[in-house]
Coordinates of C-alpha atoms in Angstrom, one line a residue:
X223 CA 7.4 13.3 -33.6
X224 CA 8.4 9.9 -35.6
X225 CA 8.8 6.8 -33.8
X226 CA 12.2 6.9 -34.5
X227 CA 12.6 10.5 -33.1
X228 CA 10.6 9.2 -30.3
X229 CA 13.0 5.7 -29.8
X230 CA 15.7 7.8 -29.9
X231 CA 14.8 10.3 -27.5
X232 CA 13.3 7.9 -24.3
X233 CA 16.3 5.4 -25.7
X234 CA 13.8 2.4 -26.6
X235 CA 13.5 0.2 -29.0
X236 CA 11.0 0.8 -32.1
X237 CA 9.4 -2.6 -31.6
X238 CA 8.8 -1.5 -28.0
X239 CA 6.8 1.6 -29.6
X240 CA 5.1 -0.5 -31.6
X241 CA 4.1 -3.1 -29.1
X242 CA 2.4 -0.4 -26.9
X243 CA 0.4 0.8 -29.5
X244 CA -0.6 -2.9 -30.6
X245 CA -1.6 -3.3 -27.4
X246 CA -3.7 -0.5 -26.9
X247 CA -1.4 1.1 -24.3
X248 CA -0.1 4.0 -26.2
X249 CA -1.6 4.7 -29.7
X250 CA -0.1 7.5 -31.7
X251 CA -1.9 10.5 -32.1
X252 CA -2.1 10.4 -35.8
X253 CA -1.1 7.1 -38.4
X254 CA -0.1 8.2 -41.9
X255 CA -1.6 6.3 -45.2
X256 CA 1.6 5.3 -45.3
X257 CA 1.6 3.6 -41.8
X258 CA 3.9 5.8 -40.7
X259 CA 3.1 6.6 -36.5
X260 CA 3.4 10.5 -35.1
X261 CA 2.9 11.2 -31.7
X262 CA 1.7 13.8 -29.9
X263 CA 3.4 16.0 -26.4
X264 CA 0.6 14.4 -24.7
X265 CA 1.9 10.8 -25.8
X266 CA 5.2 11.8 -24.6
X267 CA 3.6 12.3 -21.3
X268 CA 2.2 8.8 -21.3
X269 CA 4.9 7.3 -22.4
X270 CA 7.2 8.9 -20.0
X271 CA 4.5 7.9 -16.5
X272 CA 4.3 3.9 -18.7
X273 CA 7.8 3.6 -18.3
X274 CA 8.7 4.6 -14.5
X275 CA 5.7 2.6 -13.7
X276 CA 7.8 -0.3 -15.6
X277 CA 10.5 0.8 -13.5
X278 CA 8.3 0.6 -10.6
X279 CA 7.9 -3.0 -11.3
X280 CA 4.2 -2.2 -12.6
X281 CA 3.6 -4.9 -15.5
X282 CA 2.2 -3.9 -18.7
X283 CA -1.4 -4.8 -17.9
X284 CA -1.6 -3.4 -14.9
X285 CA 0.0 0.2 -16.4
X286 CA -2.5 0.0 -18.7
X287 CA -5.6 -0.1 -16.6
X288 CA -4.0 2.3 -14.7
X289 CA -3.7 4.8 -17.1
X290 CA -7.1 4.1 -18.7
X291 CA -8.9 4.5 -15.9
X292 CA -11.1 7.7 -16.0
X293 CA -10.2 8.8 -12.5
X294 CA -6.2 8.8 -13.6
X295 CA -4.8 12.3 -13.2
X296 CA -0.7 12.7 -14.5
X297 CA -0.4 15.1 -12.1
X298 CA -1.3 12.8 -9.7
X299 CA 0.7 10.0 -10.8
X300 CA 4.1 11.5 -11.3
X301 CA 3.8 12.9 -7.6
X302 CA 3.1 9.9 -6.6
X303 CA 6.1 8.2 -8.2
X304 CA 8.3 10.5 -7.0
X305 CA 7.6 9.1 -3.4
X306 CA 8.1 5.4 -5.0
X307 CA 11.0 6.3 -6.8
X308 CA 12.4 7.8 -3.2
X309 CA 10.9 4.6 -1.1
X310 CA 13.1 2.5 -3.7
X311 CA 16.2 4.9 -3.2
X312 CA 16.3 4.8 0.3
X313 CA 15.5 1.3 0.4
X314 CA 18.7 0.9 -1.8
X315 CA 21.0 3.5 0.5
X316 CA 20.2 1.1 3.6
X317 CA 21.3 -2.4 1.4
X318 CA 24.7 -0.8 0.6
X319 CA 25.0 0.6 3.9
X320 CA 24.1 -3.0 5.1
X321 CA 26.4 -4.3 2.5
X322 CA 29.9 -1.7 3.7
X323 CA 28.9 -2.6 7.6
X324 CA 28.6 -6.8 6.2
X325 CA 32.3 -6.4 4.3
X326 CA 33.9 -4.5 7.5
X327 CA 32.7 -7.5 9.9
X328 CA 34.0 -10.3 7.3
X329 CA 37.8 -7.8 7.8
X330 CA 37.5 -8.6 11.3
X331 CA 37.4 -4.3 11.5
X332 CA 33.9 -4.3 13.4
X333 CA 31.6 -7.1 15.2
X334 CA 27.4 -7.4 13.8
X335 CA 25.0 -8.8 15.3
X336 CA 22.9 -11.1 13.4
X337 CA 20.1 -8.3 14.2
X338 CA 21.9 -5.8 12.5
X339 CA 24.0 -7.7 9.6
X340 CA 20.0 -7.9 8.4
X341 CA 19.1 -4.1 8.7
X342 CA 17.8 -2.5 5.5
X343 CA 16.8 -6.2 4.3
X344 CA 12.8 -5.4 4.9
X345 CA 11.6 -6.1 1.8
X346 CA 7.7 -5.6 2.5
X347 CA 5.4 -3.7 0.2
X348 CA 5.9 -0.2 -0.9
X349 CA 3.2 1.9 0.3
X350 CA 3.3 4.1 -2.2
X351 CA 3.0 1.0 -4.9
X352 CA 0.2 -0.2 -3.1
X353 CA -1.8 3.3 -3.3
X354 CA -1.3 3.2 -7.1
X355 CA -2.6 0.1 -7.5
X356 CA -5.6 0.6 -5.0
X357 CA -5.8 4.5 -6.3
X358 CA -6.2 3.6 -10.1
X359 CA -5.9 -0.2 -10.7
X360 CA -8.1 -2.1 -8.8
X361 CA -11.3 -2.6 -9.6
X362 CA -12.6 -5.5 -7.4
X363 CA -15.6 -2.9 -6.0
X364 CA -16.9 -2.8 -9.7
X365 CA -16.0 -6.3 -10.3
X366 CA -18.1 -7.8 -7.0
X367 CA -21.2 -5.9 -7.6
X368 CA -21.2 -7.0 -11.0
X369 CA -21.0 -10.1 -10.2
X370 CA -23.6 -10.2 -7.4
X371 CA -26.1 -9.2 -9.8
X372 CA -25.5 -12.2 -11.7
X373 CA -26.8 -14.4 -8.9
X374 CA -29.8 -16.0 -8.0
X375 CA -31.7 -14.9 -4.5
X376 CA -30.5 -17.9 -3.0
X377 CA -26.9 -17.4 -4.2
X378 CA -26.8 -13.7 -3.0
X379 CA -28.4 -15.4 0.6
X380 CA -25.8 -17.9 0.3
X381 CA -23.0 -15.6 0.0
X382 CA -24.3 -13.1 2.8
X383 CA -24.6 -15.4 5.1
X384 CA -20.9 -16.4 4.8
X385 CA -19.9 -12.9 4.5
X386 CA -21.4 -12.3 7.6
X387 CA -20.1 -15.1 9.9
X388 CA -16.7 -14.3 8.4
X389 CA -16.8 -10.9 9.8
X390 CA -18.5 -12.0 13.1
X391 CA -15.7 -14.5 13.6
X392 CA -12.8 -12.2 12.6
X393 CA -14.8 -9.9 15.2
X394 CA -14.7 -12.2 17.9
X395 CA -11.0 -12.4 17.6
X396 CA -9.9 -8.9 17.9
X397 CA -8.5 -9.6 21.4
X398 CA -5.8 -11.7 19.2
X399 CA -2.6 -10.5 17.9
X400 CA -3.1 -10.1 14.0
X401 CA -0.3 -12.2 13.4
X402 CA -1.2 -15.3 15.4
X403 CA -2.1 -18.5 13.9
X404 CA -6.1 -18.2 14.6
X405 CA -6.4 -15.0 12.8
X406 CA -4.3 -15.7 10.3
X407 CA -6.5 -18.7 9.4
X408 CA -10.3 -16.1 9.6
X409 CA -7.8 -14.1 7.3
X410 CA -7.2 -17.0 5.0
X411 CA -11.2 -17.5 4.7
X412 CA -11.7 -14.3 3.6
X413 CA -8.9 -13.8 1.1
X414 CA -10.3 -17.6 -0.1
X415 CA -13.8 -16.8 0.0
X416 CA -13.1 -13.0 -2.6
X417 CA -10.7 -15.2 -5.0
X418 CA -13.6 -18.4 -5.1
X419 CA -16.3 -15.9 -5.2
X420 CA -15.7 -12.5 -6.5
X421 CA -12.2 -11.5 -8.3
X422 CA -8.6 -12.8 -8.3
X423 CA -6.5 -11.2 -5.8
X424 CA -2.4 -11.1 -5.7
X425 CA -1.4 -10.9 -2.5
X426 CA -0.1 -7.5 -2.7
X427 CA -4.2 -6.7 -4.3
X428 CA -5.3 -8.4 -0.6
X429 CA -2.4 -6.0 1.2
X430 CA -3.7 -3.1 -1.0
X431 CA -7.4 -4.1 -0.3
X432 CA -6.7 -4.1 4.1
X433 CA -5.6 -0.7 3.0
X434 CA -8.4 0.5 1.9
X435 CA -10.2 -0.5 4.8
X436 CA -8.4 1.9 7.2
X437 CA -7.9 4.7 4.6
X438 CA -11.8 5.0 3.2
X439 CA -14.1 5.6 5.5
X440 CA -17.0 4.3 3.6
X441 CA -15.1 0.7 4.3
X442 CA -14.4 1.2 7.8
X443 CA -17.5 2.4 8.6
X444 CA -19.1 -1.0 7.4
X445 CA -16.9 -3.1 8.6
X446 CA -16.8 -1.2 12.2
X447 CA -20.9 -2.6 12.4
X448 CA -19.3 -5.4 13.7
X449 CA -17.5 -4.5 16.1
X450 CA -15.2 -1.2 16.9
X451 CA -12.2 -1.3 15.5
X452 CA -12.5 -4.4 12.8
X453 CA -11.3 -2.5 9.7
X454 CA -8.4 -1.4 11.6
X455 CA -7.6 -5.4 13.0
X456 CA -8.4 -6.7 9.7
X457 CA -6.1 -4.4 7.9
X458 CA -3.2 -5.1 9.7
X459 CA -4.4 -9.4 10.1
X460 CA -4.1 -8.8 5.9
X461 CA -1.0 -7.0 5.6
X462 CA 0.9 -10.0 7.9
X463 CA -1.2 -12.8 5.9
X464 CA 0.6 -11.0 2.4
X465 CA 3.9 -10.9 4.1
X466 CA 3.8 -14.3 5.5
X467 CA 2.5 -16.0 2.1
X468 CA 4.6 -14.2 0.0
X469 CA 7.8 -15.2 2.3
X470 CA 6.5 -18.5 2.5
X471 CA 6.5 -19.0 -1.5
X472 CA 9.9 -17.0 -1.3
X473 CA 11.0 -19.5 0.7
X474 CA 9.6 -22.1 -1.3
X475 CA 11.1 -21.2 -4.3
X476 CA 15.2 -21.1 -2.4
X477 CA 14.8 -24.4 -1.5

């Protein structure tokens, strides 16, 4: 197909075609002499999985990696956002429902609570966005090896030994709620100590990463050396850390 076969039929914009393929995220399958652009069924495929990851809220860079990465399967991905798409649907049914149940208590017609007038307000991390991004975007295993290798002995001593009293402290806290102040600060060393030392995490990379800890069991299984039940305590420590920052710069940004 032309790109204006193909604008017309995904109802996009030609420069948008163009853009992708500028930026290496869909290139046609064949460019004339002339510079004209055909594409192929197969970059129909792409282009249809790049734009509900756009929907998604999946920026272009990350879509990119995603799709590039050699362990990317499409059969995969559209399953898997069909369970975002329905996470984002349900979490819009319970914001109208919220919003109905808010306009009947302003009529006087029935009473809320402040508990409930805030029901289907949770707006913490979609699971299913998370396990894209750990599933096919996040290379910070790659990244930290690489960068290990680059060090001197004494660097890579350095490092382990503050790797190690980083997990022996979080360790000795595990009789702690995750949430409470003295976790949350062992949390904040180790989310500082991956960003100063390793690769740049988003908070919702961090979230993803104390994902991975309880869903592979190659993590858990080192991180359980010291002491039962760490992956599982750290995990759920990172998850609240994300929430909490990410609230907190919400917050921030309101006032």
């Amino acid at each position: 197909m032309k790109v204006k076969e193909v604008a017309e039929l995904f109802d996009i914009s030609i420069r948008t075609l163009h853009h992708y393929d500028e930026i290496g995220l869909l290139p046609p399958k064949e460019v004339s002499e002339a510079g004209y652009r055909f594409y192929s069924e197969e970059n129909l495929e792409t282009l249809q999985q790049i734009l509900f990851f756009r929907e998604l809220g999946f920026n272009l860079k990350e879509i990119k990696e995603i799709i590039n990465n050699p362990s990317f399967d499409k059969q995969e991905a559209f399953i898997l956002q069909r369970k975002m798409l329905m996470e984002k649907r349900n979490k819009l049914d319970r914001m109208i429902e919220n919003i109905d149940k808010t306009l009947k208590h302003m009529r006087g017609e029935i009473h809320l609570t402040n508990k409930e007038r805030f029901e289907g307000m949770n707006m913490t991390f979609n699971e299913y966005e998370e396990e894209a991004r750990c599933r096919w975007g996040n290379h910070s295993i790659d990244n930290m090896n690489f960068k290990l290798s680059r060090l001197s002995k004494e660097e890579q001593d350095d490092l382990s030994v503050r790797w190690d009293w980083i997990f022996h402290n979080l360790a000795s806290l595990r009789n702690l709620a995750p949430q409470s102040k003295e976790v949350q600060a062992a949390i904040r060393e180790w989310y500082d100590f991956l960003n100063n030392h390793f690769t740049q995490y988003s908070l919702e990379a961090f979230y993803g990463l104390g994902q991975l800890y309880i869903q592979d069991e190659r993590f858990t299984k080192n991180i359980d050396q010291y002491g039962e039940g760490l992956a599982s305590f750290m995990s759920e420590a990172m998850k609240a850390f994300a929430v909490q920052q990410k609230r907190g710069s919400s917050d921030e940004h309101h006032n």
